[in-house]
C-alpha atoms as one frame of an Amber mdcrd trajectory, in Angstrom:
protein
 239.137  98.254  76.479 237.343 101.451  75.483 238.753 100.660  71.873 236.895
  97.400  71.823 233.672  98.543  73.314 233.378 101.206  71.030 233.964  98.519
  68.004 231.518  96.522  68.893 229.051  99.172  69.125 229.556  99.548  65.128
 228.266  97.090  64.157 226.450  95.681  60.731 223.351  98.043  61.988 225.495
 101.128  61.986 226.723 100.292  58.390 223.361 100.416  57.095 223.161 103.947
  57.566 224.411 105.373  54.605 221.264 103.399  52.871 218.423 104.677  54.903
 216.090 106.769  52.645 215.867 103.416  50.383 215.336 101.631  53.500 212.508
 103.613  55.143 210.563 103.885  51.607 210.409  99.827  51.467 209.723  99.645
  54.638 208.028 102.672  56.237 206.745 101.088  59.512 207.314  97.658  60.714
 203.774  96.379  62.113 203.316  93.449  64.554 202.142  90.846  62.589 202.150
  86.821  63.167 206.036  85.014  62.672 207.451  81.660  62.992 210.822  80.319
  65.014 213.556  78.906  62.668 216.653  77.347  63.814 217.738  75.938  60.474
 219.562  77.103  57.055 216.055  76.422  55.713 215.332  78.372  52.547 212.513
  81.472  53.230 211.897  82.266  50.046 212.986  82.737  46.357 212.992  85.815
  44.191 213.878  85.853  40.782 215.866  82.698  40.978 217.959  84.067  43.858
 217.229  82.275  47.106 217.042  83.935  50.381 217.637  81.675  53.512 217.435
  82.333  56.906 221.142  83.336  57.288 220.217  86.032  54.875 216.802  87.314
  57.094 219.134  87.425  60.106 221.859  89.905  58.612 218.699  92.269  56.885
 217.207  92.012  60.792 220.455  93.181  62.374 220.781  95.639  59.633 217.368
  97.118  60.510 218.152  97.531  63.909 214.661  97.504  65.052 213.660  94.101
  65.873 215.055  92.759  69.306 214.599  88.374  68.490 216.049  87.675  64.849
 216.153  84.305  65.311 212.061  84.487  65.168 211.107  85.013  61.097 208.781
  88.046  61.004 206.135  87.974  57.661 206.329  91.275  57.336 210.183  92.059
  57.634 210.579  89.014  55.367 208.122  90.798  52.592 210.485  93.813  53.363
 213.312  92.056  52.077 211.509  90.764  49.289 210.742  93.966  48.042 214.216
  94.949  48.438 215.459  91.840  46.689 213.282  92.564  43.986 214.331  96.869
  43.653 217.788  95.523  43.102 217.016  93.059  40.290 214.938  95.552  38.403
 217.486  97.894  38.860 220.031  95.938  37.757 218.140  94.719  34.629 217.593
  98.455  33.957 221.097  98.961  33.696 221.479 101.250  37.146 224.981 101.104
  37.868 227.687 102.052  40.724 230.901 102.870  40.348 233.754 101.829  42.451
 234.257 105.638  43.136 231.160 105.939  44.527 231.206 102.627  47.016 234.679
 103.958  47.939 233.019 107.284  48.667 230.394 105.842  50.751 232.460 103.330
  52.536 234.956 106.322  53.823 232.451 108.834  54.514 230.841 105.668  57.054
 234.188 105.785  58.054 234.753 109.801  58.817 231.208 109.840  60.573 231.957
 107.394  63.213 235.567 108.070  63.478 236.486 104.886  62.298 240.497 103.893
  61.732 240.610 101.576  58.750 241.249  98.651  61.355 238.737  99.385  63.831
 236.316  99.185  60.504 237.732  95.745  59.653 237.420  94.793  62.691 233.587
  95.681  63.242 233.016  94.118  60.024 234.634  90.714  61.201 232.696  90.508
  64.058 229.639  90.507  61.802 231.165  87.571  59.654 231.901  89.987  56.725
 234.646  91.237  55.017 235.582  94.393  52.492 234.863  92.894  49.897 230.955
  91.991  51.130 230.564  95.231  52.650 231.533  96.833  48.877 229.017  94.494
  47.571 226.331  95.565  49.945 227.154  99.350  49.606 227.034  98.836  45.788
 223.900  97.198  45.690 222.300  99.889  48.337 223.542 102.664  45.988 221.704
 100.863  42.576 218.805 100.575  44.432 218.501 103.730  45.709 219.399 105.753
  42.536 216.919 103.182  40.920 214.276 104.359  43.384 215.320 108.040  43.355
 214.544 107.713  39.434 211.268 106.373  39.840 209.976 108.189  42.454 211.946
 111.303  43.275 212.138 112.678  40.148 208.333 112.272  39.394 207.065 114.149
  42.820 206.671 117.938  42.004 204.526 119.867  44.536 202.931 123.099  42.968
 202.485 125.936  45.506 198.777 125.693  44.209 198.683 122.368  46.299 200.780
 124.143  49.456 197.801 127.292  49.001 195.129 124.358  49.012 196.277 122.692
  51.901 197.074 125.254  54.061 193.520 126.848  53.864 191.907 123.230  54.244
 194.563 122.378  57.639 194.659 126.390  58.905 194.179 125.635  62.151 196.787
 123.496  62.705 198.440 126.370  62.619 197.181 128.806  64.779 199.224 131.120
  66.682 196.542 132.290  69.296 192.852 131.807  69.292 189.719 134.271  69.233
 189.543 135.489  72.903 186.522 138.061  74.438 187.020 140.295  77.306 183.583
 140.682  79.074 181.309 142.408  81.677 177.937 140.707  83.022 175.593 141.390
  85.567 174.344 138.201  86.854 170.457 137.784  88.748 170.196 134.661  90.237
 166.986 132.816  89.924 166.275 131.311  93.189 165.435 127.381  92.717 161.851
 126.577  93.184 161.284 130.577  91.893 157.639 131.384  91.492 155.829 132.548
  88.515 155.959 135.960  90.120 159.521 135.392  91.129 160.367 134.145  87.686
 158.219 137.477  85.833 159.573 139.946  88.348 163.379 138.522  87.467 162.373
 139.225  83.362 160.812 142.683  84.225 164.397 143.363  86.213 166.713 142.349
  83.627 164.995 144.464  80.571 165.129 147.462  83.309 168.746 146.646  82.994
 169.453 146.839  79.424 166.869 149.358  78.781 169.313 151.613  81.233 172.568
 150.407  79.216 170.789 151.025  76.364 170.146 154.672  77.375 173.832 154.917
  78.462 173.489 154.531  82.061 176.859 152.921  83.670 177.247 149.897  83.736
 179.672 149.221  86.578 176.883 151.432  88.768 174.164 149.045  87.500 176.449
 145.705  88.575 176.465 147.647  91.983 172.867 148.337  91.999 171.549 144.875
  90.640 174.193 142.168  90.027 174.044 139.208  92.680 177.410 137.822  93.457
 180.398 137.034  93.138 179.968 139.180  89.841 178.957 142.433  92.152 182.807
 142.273  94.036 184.314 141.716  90.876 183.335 144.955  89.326 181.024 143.032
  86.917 184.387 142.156  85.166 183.704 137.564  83.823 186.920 137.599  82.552
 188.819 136.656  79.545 187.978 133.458  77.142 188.415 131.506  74.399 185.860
 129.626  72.609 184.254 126.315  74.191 185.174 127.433  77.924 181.968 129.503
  78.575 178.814 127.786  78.846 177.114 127.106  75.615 174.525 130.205  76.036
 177.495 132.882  76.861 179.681 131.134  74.460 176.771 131.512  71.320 176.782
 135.230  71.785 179.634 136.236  73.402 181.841 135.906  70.325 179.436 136.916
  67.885 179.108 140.475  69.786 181.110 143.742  68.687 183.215 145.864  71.056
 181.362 146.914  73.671 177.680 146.055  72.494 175.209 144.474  75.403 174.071
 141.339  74.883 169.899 140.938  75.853 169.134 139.113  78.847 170.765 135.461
  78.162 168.779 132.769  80.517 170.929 129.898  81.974 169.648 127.103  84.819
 171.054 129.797  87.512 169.307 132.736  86.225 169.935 135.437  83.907 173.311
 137.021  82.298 174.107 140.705  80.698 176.779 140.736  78.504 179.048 144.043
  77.774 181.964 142.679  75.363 184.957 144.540  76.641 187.425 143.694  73.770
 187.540 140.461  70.918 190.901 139.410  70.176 191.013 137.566  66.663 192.751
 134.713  66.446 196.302 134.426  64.644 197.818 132.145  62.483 201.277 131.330
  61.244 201.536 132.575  57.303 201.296 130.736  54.413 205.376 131.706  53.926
 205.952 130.720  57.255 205.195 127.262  56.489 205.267 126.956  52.642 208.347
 124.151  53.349 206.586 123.000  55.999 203.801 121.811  53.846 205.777 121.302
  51.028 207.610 118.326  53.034 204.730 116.708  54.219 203.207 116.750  51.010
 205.757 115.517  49.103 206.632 112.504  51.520 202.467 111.810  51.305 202.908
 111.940  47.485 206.148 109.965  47.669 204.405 107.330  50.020 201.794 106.419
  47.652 204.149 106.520  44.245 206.363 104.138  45.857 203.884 101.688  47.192
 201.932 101.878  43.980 205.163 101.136  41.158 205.965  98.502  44.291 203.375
  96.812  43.707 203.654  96.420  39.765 207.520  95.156  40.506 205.956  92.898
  42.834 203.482  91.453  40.104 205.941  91.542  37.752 208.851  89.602  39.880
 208.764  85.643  40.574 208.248  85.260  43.895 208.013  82.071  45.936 207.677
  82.225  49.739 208.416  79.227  51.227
């Protein structure tokens, strides 16, 4: 029972794995787009003389793997298999070639992977309505195509570490280890609401007593207990620790443009009026350029791959006869 189950779960899907670079650079993404119910052997379309019907859209589906109704003809996934179609003829009228060692490579290491007997392989194949010698043909034409594609566009796609340097300085951020944080001091006078003129001036005149004081190298933690309102008085005068964007926009502007333990002027906010001391900066950190050369080196070349593919796909395209029906 177990034998079967696990049979049936290799399937024609499973088979296509040995194929799947060539596979995701036709196909990349399958979108949503608008598709049409077909119950009949109609014919879907023609490339190059060779007709594809929907028989043939079903088996690519169920080779995909990815699309749950394949008895419902998606547009896209049919152009998918047109482009395919159309890799394999140019290929062939290149004169890319596979050799029975290789498909007899490819079908056994399919075979080692998922711990398939020779039977049990036979047997998944069968209950996908093919047969060895289909299943060679398939392999053979995935292998063409792919070495076809792999000629094209692999062997063109050299990333310099110029371009890694480049991007890295334009995209630092994204890889920042820790940001810029300030440790700081303030002594805080609240402005009560509705303040008089008098109130307001008598606030300003208290606040440049302050930093005159600091200034003069008077303490600061005996000024917060002198003059600070709350809750910074309690607190020792001690704000805290921060990163940018999470004081408010008045603290934030100066606080991380101070030096080590430089006091800010009087700094005026709705509530009343702030003293900085800036305790300690932290700078912020970022993974090195070696730490992520591959990193970037990867992205870059699948971006660079992306666009030579789709590009020399469309010339084949052009260049192929292609009738959808």
């Amino acid at each position: 029972m177990r034998r079967d189950v696990k049979i049936k779960a290799l399937t024609f899907s499973n088979l296509y794995f040995l194929c799947i670079v060539f596979c995701f650079l036709v196909g990349l993404f399958v979108s949503v787009t608008p598709s049409y119910s077909l119950k009949t052997d109609k014919v879907l379309a023609v490339v190059n003389n060779e007709v594809i019907k929907f028989p043939d859209y079903q088996r690519f589906v169920k080779s995909i793997g990815s699309v749950k109704n394949k008895d419902v003809v998606d547009k896209d996934l049919l152009k998918r298999l047109i482009k395919e179609k159309i890799i394999l003829h140019e290929a062939i009228r290149n004169g890319i070639e596979a050799s029975d060692i290789e498909v007899d490579k490819g079908i056994e290491e399919f075979k080692k992977r998922n711990a398939l007997s020779q039977e049990d392989f036979e047997k998944a194949l069968a209950q996908d309505g093919m047969n060895i010698d289909s299943f060679r043909k398939f392999m053979k034409d995935k292998i063409i195509s792919s070495r076809f594609v792999s000629i094209n566009i692999y062997s063109k796609v050299v990333i310099s570490d110029k371009e890694i340097e480049v991007f890295y300085n334009a995209n630092k951020k994204d890889y920042l280890i820790e940001p810029e944080k300030v440790e700081l001091k303030a002594i805080f006078l609240r402005l009560r609401e509705g303040a008089s003129v008098t109130e307001l001036t008598d606030l300003k005149l208290k606040a440049l007593k302050i930093v005159s004081c600091l200034k003069d190298s008077d303490s600061f933690e005996r000024l917060v207990k002198q003059y600070s309102d709350e809750p910074l008085r309690s607190q020792g005068g001690m704000l805290g620790k921060f990163t940018r964007g999470i004081l408010i926009p008045p603290l934030d502007d100066k606080a991380f443009f101070m030096k080590d333990g430089e006091i800010s002027e009087p700094i005026w906010v709705s509530e009343g009026v702030y003293i900085l001391q800036l305790i300690n900066k932290t700078n912020e950190s970022f993974k090195s350029i070696e730490d992520v050369k591959e990193e970037i080196r990867s992205y870059l070349y699948d971006q660079e791959k992306e666009k030579l593919f789709n590009d020399w796909m469309k010339e084949l395209w052009e260049r192929a006869s292609v009738k959808i029906k």
